[in-house]
Amino acid sequence: MSSRIEITKNYATAYTRAPKKPKAAILDTVTELTGWNPDHARQQLTRRTRQPQGRAKATVAVIDRPKTKARKYSYDAVKILPYVCSIAGGICGKYLAAAMKGLLDCLEAHPPDPGQRPLQPQRACRAVSDESGDYRPVPQTSP
């Protein structure tokens, strides 16, 4: 079986130029070969012809790939939240949000073990507090 890219490449121009009945036959053939439903196959065939020349390899791979969601939290927050959750005993959700202020204060006061990679709690604190909105660290003053 050929790849989906080659199949759409072969049938796209014939599909757009054909009248109604042959279009249905071409669509049935493409759905059998690719395993797509008719709506998706129709989208792929019409988008193939509307795409600029020279991008033939990317069409189906780009259109057929599921879209990735944008990150909700920053990289720093993603790295520190599992550690904070494990310190809290595995709580999560609204319970973790309620305990976040105290947990982040503890992290600042008592850094992790020397064998572990340092967490840079100030930067992570800012990342978590900015995204959760429930904790705003007070700027530290020197004694």
Short mmCIF file of N, CA and C in Angstrom, two decimals, residues 1-125:
data_model
loop_
_atom_site.label_atom_id
_atom_site.label_comp_id
_atom_site.label_asym_id
_atom_site.label_seq_id
_atom_site.Cartn_x
_atom_site.Cartn_y
_atom_site.Cartn_z
N MET A 1 0.85 -1.18 0.00
CA MET A 1 0.00 0.00 0.00
C MET A 1 0.89 1.24 0.00
N SER A 2 0.58 2.18 -0.83
CA SER A 2 1.33 3.43 -0.89
C SER A 2 1.03 4.27 0.34
N SER A 3 1.87 5.25 0.57
CA SER A 3 1.62 6.14 1.70
C SER A 3 0.45 7.06 1.38
N ARG A 4 -0.11 7.64 2.41
CA ARG A 4 -1.27 8.52 2.23
C ARG A 4 -0.90 9.75 1.41
N ILE A 5 0.33 10.20 1.56
CA ILE A 5 0.79 11.37 0.80
C ILE A 5 0.74 11.08 -0.69
N GLU A 6 1.25 9.91 -1.08
CA GLU A 6 1.26 9.54 -2.50
C GLU A 6 -0.15 9.34 -3.04
N ILE A 7 -1.01 8.77 -2.22
CA ILE A 7 -2.39 8.52 -2.65
C ILE A 7 -3.10 9.84 -2.92
N THR A 8 -2.99 10.78 -1.98
CA THR A 8 -3.66 12.07 -2.21
C THR A 8 -3.03 12.82 -3.37
N LYS A 9 -1.73 12.67 -3.53
CA LYS A 9 -1.04 13.33 -4.64
C LYS A 9 -1.58 12.82 -5.98
N ASN A 10 -1.80 11.51 -6.07
CA ASN A 10 -2.27 10.90 -7.32
C ASN A 10 -3.72 11.25 -7.64
N TYR A 11 -4.57 11.33 -6.64
CA TYR A 11 -6.00 11.50 -6.88
C TYR A 11 -6.48 12.95 -6.79
N ALA A 12 -5.67 13.88 -6.29
CA ALA A 12 -6.15 15.24 -6.01
C ALA A 12 -6.60 15.99 -7.26
N THR A 13 -5.79 16.02 -8.30
CA THR A 13 -6.18 16.79 -9.49
C THR A 13 -7.37 16.15 -10.20
N ALA A 14 -7.40 14.83 -10.24
CA ALA A 14 -8.54 14.15 -10.87
C ALA A 14 -9.82 14.44 -10.10
N TYR A 15 -9.73 14.51 -8.78
CA TYR A 15 -10.90 14.77 -7.95
C TYR A 15 -11.45 16.18 -8.19
N THR A 16 -10.57 17.17 -8.26
CA THR A 16 -11.05 18.55 -8.43
C THR A 16 -11.62 18.79 -9.83
N ARG A 17 -11.13 18.11 -10.84
CA ARG A 17 -11.60 18.31 -12.21
C ARG A 17 -12.82 17.46 -12.57
N ALA A 18 -13.09 16.43 -11.80
CA ALA A 18 -14.16 15.49 -12.15
C ALA A 18 -15.54 16.05 -11.81
N PRO A 19 -16.57 15.62 -12.59
CA PRO A 19 -17.94 15.96 -12.21
C PRO A 19 -18.38 15.16 -10.99
N LYS A 20 -19.64 15.32 -10.61
CA LYS A 20 -20.12 14.80 -9.33
C LYS A 20 -19.99 13.28 -9.17
N LYS A 21 -20.46 12.49 -10.13
CA LYS A 21 -20.43 11.02 -9.97
C LYS A 21 -19.02 10.46 -9.93
N PRO A 22 -18.12 10.86 -10.83
CA PRO A 22 -16.75 10.36 -10.71
C PRO A 22 -16.05 10.82 -9.42
N LYS A 23 -16.45 12.00 -8.92
CA LYS A 23 -15.88 12.46 -7.64
C LYS A 23 -16.22 11.48 -6.53
N ALA A 24 -17.45 11.00 -6.53
CA ALA A 24 -17.86 10.04 -5.51
C ALA A 24 -17.06 8.76 -5.61
N ALA A 25 -16.79 8.31 -6.84
CA ALA A 25 -16.00 7.08 -7.03
C ALA A 25 -14.56 7.29 -6.56
N ILE A 26 -13.99 8.45 -6.89
CA ILE A 26 -12.61 8.74 -6.45
C ILE A 26 -12.56 8.82 -4.92
N LEU A 27 -13.57 9.45 -4.34
CA LEU A 27 -13.62 9.58 -2.88
C LEU A 27 -13.73 8.21 -2.21
N ASP A 28 -14.54 7.32 -2.79
CA ASP A 28 -14.66 5.96 -2.25
C ASP A 28 -13.33 5.23 -2.33
N THR A 29 -12.63 5.39 -3.44
CA THR A 29 -11.33 4.74 -3.60
C THR A 29 -10.33 5.24 -2.56
N VAL A 30 -10.28 6.54 -2.37
CA VAL A 30 -9.33 7.12 -1.41
C VAL A 30 -9.68 6.68 0.01
N THR A 31 -10.95 6.63 0.35
CA THR A 31 -11.32 6.20 1.70
C THR A 31 -10.97 4.73 1.94
N GLU A 32 -11.10 3.91 0.91
CA GLU A 32 -10.71 2.50 1.06
C GLU A 32 -9.21 2.35 1.25
N LEU A 33 -8.44 3.10 0.46
CA LEU A 33 -6.99 2.96 0.51
C LEU A 33 -6.37 3.54 1.78
N THR A 34 -6.91 4.65 2.26
CA THR A 34 -6.29 5.33 3.40
C THR A 34 -6.91 4.99 4.73
N GLY A 35 -8.18 4.61 4.73
CA GLY A 35 -8.86 4.33 5.99
C GLY A 35 -9.49 5.58 6.60
N TRP A 36 -9.46 6.70 5.89
CA TRP A 36 -10.06 7.93 6.37
C TRP A 36 -11.56 7.88 6.16
N ASN A 37 -12.29 8.74 6.88
CA ASN A 37 -13.71 8.87 6.60
C ASN A 37 -13.87 9.80 5.40
N PRO A 38 -15.02 9.82 4.75
CA PRO A 38 -15.18 10.60 3.52
C PRO A 38 -14.94 12.11 3.69
N ASP A 39 -15.36 12.67 4.81
CA ASP A 39 -15.15 14.10 5.02
C ASP A 39 -13.67 14.44 5.07
N HIS A 40 -12.91 13.65 5.81
CA HIS A 40 -11.48 13.91 5.93
C HIS A 40 -10.77 13.70 4.59
N ALA A 41 -11.16 12.67 3.86
CA ALA A 41 -10.56 12.42 2.55
C ALA A 41 -10.86 13.58 1.59
N ARG A 42 -12.08 14.10 1.64
CA ARG A 42 -12.44 15.24 0.79
C ARG A 42 -11.59 16.46 1.15
N GLN A 43 -11.40 16.71 2.43
CA GLN A 43 -10.56 17.83 2.86
C GLN A 43 -9.14 17.67 2.34
N GLN A 44 -8.60 16.48 2.48
CA GLN A 44 -7.23 16.25 2.05
C GLN A 44 -7.07 16.44 0.55
N LEU A 45 -8.02 15.95 -0.22
CA LEU A 45 -7.92 16.06 -1.67
C LEU A 45 -8.05 17.51 -2.14
N THR A 46 -8.95 18.27 -1.53
CA THR A 46 -9.10 19.67 -1.96
C THR A 46 -7.95 20.53 -1.46
N ARG A 47 -7.44 20.27 -0.28
CA ARG A 47 -6.31 21.05 0.23
C ARG A 47 -5.04 20.78 -0.55
N ARG A 48 -4.93 19.58 -1.07
CA ARG A 48 -3.74 19.23 -1.86
C ARG A 48 -3.64 20.13 -3.08
N THR A 49 -4.75 20.41 -3.73
CA THR A 49 -4.70 21.23 -4.94
C THR A 49 -4.53 22.71 -4.62
N ARG A 50 -4.99 23.15 -3.45
CA ARG A 50 -4.85 24.56 -3.07
C ARG A 50 -3.48 24.89 -2.51
N GLN A 51 -2.68 23.87 -2.25
CA GLN A 51 -1.38 24.10 -1.64
C GLN A 51 -0.36 24.56 -2.67
N PRO A 52 0.57 25.46 -2.29
CA PRO A 52 1.59 25.91 -3.25
C PRO A 52 2.47 24.76 -3.72
N GLN A 53 3.02 24.91 -4.91
CA GLN A 53 3.92 23.88 -5.45
C GLN A 53 5.17 23.79 -4.58
N GLY A 54 5.71 22.60 -4.50
CA GLY A 54 6.94 22.40 -3.74
C GLY A 54 6.70 21.97 -2.31
N ARG A 55 5.44 21.93 -1.88
CA ARG A 55 5.14 21.51 -0.52
C ARG A 55 4.38 20.20 -0.53
N ALA A 56 4.56 19.41 -1.54
CA ALA A 56 3.76 18.20 -1.72
C ALA A 56 4.01 17.18 -0.62
N LYS A 57 5.22 17.11 -0.08
CA LYS A 57 5.51 16.10 0.93
C LYS A 57 4.86 16.42 2.25
N ALA A 58 4.66 17.70 2.56
CA ALA A 58 4.19 18.07 3.89
C ALA A 58 2.68 18.07 4.02
N THR A 59 1.95 18.04 2.94
CA THR A 59 0.50 18.26 3.01
C THR A 59 -0.20 17.31 3.96
N VAL A 60 -0.16 16.05 3.68
CA VAL A 60 -0.92 15.11 4.48
C VAL A 60 -0.31 14.96 5.86
N ALA A 61 1.01 14.98 5.94
CA ALA A 61 1.65 14.83 7.23
C ALA A 61 1.27 15.97 8.16
N VAL A 62 1.20 17.18 7.64
CA VAL A 62 0.86 18.32 8.47
C VAL A 62 -0.63 18.36 8.77
N ILE A 63 -1.47 18.15 7.78
CA ILE A 63 -2.90 18.24 7.98
C ILE A 63 -3.41 17.06 8.80
N ASP A 64 -2.86 15.88 8.60
CA ASP A 64 -3.35 14.68 9.26
C ASP A 64 -2.85 14.55 10.69
N ARG A 65 -1.79 15.27 11.05
CA ARG A 65 -1.22 15.15 12.40
C ARG A 65 -2.12 15.87 13.40
N PRO A 66 -2.34 15.28 14.59
CA PRO A 66 -3.15 15.97 15.58
C PRO A 66 -2.45 17.24 16.04
N LYS A 67 -3.21 18.27 16.29
CA LYS A 67 -2.64 19.54 16.71
C LYS A 67 -2.21 19.46 18.17
N THR A 68 -1.05 20.00 18.46
CA THR A 68 -0.57 20.00 19.84
C THR A 68 -1.14 21.20 20.57
N LYS A 69 -1.47 20.98 21.81
CA LYS A 69 -2.01 22.05 22.63
C LYS A 69 -0.90 22.96 23.11
N ALA A 70 -1.21 24.21 23.30
CA ALA A 70 -0.24 25.14 23.86
C ALA A 70 -0.03 24.80 25.33
N ARG A 71 1.18 25.03 25.81
CA ARG A 71 1.47 24.74 27.21
C ARG A 71 0.69 25.68 28.12
N LYS A 72 0.13 25.10 29.17
CA LYS A 72 -0.60 25.91 30.13
C LYS A 72 0.35 26.51 31.16
N TYR A 73 1.38 25.76 31.52
CA TYR A 73 2.34 26.21 32.52
C TYR A 73 3.73 26.31 31.89
N SER A 74 4.57 27.15 32.47
CA SER A 74 5.92 27.33 31.96
C SER A 74 6.77 26.10 32.29
N TYR A 75 7.94 26.06 31.71
CA TYR A 75 8.86 24.94 31.93
C TYR A 75 9.25 24.85 33.41
N ASP A 76 9.53 25.99 34.05
CA ASP A 76 9.92 25.99 35.46
C ASP A 76 8.81 25.42 36.34
N ALA A 77 7.58 25.83 36.07
CA ALA A 77 6.46 25.34 36.86
C ALA A 77 6.24 23.84 36.67
N VAL A 78 6.40 23.37 35.44
CA VAL A 78 6.23 21.94 35.16
C VAL A 78 7.28 21.13 35.90
N LYS A 79 8.49 21.66 36.01
CA LYS A 79 9.55 20.94 36.70
C LYS A 79 9.37 20.94 38.21
N ILE A 80 8.84 22.01 38.78
CA ILE A 80 8.76 22.11 40.24
C ILE A 80 7.46 21.53 40.80
N LEU A 81 6.37 21.56 40.05
CA LEU A 81 5.09 21.11 40.59
C LEU A 81 5.07 19.64 41.01
N PRO A 82 5.65 18.70 40.26
CA PRO A 82 5.67 17.31 40.76
C PRO A 82 6.44 17.17 42.07
N TYR A 83 7.51 17.94 42.22
CA TYR A 83 8.28 17.89 43.46
C TYR A 83 7.46 18.45 44.61
N VAL A 84 6.78 19.56 44.38
CA VAL A 84 5.92 20.16 45.41
C VAL A 84 4.79 19.20 45.76
N CYS A 85 4.23 18.55 44.77
CA CYS A 85 3.15 17.58 45.01
C CYS A 85 3.64 16.40 45.84
N SER A 86 4.87 15.94 45.58
CA SER A 86 5.41 14.82 46.36
C SER A 86 5.71 15.24 47.79
N ILE A 87 6.16 16.48 47.99
CA ILE A 87 6.39 16.98 49.34
C ILE A 87 5.07 17.02 50.11
N ALA A 88 4.00 17.40 49.43
CA ALA A 88 2.70 17.54 50.07
C ALA A 88 2.02 16.20 50.33
N GLY A 89 2.63 15.12 49.93
CA GLY A 89 2.04 13.81 50.18
C GLY A 89 1.14 13.33 49.07
N GLY A 90 1.28 13.89 47.89
CA GLY A 90 0.51 13.42 46.74
C GLY A 90 -0.82 14.11 46.54
N ILE A 91 -1.07 15.19 47.28
CA ILE A 91 -2.33 15.90 47.05
C ILE A 91 -2.26 16.67 45.74
N CYS A 92 -3.40 16.95 45.16
CA CYS A 92 -3.41 17.70 43.91
C CYS A 92 -4.70 18.49 43.80
N GLY A 93 -4.81 19.27 42.77
CA GLY A 93 -6.01 20.05 42.51
C GLY A 93 -6.19 21.18 43.49
N LYS A 94 -7.43 21.36 43.96
CA LYS A 94 -7.73 22.50 44.84
C LYS A 94 -7.03 22.37 46.18
N TYR A 95 -6.74 21.14 46.62
CA TYR A 95 -6.05 20.96 47.89
C TYR A 95 -4.60 21.41 47.78
N LEU A 96 -3.96 21.09 46.67
CA LEU A 96 -2.58 21.54 46.45
C LEU A 96 -2.54 23.06 46.29
N ALA A 97 -3.53 23.63 45.61
CA ALA A 97 -3.57 25.08 45.44
C ALA A 97 -3.70 25.78 46.79
N ALA A 98 -4.48 25.20 47.70
CA ALA A 98 -4.64 25.80 49.02
C ALA A 98 -3.36 25.72 49.84
N ALA A 99 -2.58 24.66 49.66
CA ALA A 99 -1.36 24.47 50.44
C ALA A 99 -0.13 25.05 49.75
N MET A 100 -0.29 25.62 48.57
CA MET A 100 0.86 26.07 47.77
C MET A 100 1.70 27.12 48.47
N LYS A 101 1.09 28.09 49.15
CA LYS A 101 1.84 29.17 49.79
C LYS A 101 2.81 28.62 50.81
N GLY A 102 2.33 27.77 51.68
CA GLY A 102 3.20 27.19 52.70
C GLY A 102 4.27 26.28 52.12
N LEU A 103 3.91 25.52 51.12
CA LEU A 103 4.88 24.61 50.51
C LEU A 103 6.01 25.36 49.81
N LEU A 104 5.66 26.42 49.10
CA LEU A 104 6.70 27.19 48.43
C LEU A 104 7.59 27.94 49.42
N ASP A 105 6.99 28.39 50.53
CA ASP A 105 7.81 29.01 51.58
C ASP A 105 8.79 28.01 52.16
N CYS A 106 8.34 26.78 52.37
CA CYS A 106 9.22 25.72 52.89
C CYS A 106 10.33 25.40 51.89
N LEU A 107 10.00 25.39 50.62
CA LEU A 107 11.01 25.12 49.60
C LEU A 107 12.10 26.19 49.60
N GLU A 108 11.69 27.45 49.80
CA GLU A 108 12.67 28.52 49.84
C GLU A 108 13.55 28.41 51.08
N ALA A 109 12.94 28.06 52.20
CA ALA A 109 13.69 27.99 53.46
C ALA A 109 14.57 26.75 53.53
N HIS A 110 14.09 25.63 53.02
CA HIS A 110 14.83 24.36 53.11
C HIS A 110 14.99 23.78 51.71
N PRO A 111 16.11 24.06 51.05
CA PRO A 111 16.31 23.51 49.71
C PRO A 111 16.41 21.98 49.75
N PRO A 112 16.27 21.32 48.61
CA PRO A 112 16.31 19.85 48.57
C PRO A 112 17.69 19.31 48.97
N ASP A 113 17.77 17.99 49.04
CA ASP A 113 19.01 17.32 49.46
C ASP A 113 20.19 17.74 48.58
N PRO A 114 21.42 17.71 49.15
CA PRO A 114 22.59 18.11 48.36
C PRO A 114 22.84 17.20 47.15
N GLY A 115 22.40 15.94 47.20
CA GLY A 115 22.62 15.02 46.09
C GLY A 115 21.74 15.33 44.90
N GLN A 116 20.64 16.01 45.13
CA GLN A 116 19.71 16.32 44.04
C GLN A 116 20.12 17.61 43.33
N ARG A 117 19.57 17.77 42.16
CA ARG A 117 19.81 18.99 41.41
C ARG A 117 19.09 20.15 42.09
N PRO A 118 19.73 21.31 42.28
CA PRO A 118 19.05 22.42 42.94
C PRO A 118 17.84 22.90 42.13
N LEU A 119 16.79 23.30 42.84
CA LEU A 119 15.54 23.65 42.18
C LEU A 119 15.38 25.12 41.85
N GLN A 120 16.24 25.97 42.33
CA GLN A 120 16.12 27.42 42.16
C GLN A 120 14.72 27.87 42.55
N PRO A 121 14.39 27.80 43.85
CA PRO A 121 13.02 28.05 44.28
C PRO A 121 12.51 29.45 43.97
N GLN A 122 13.38 30.46 43.94
CA GLN A 122 12.90 31.81 43.65
C GLN A 122 12.27 31.87 42.26
N ARG A 123 12.98 31.34 41.27
CA ARG A 123 12.49 31.38 39.90
C ARG A 123 11.25 30.50 39.75
N ALA A 124 11.29 29.32 40.36
CA ALA A 124 10.14 28.42 40.27
C ALA A 124 8.95 28.99 41.02
N CYS A 125 9.22 29.65 42.13
CA CYS A 125 8.15 30.28 42.91
C CYS A 125 7.40 31.30 42.06
#
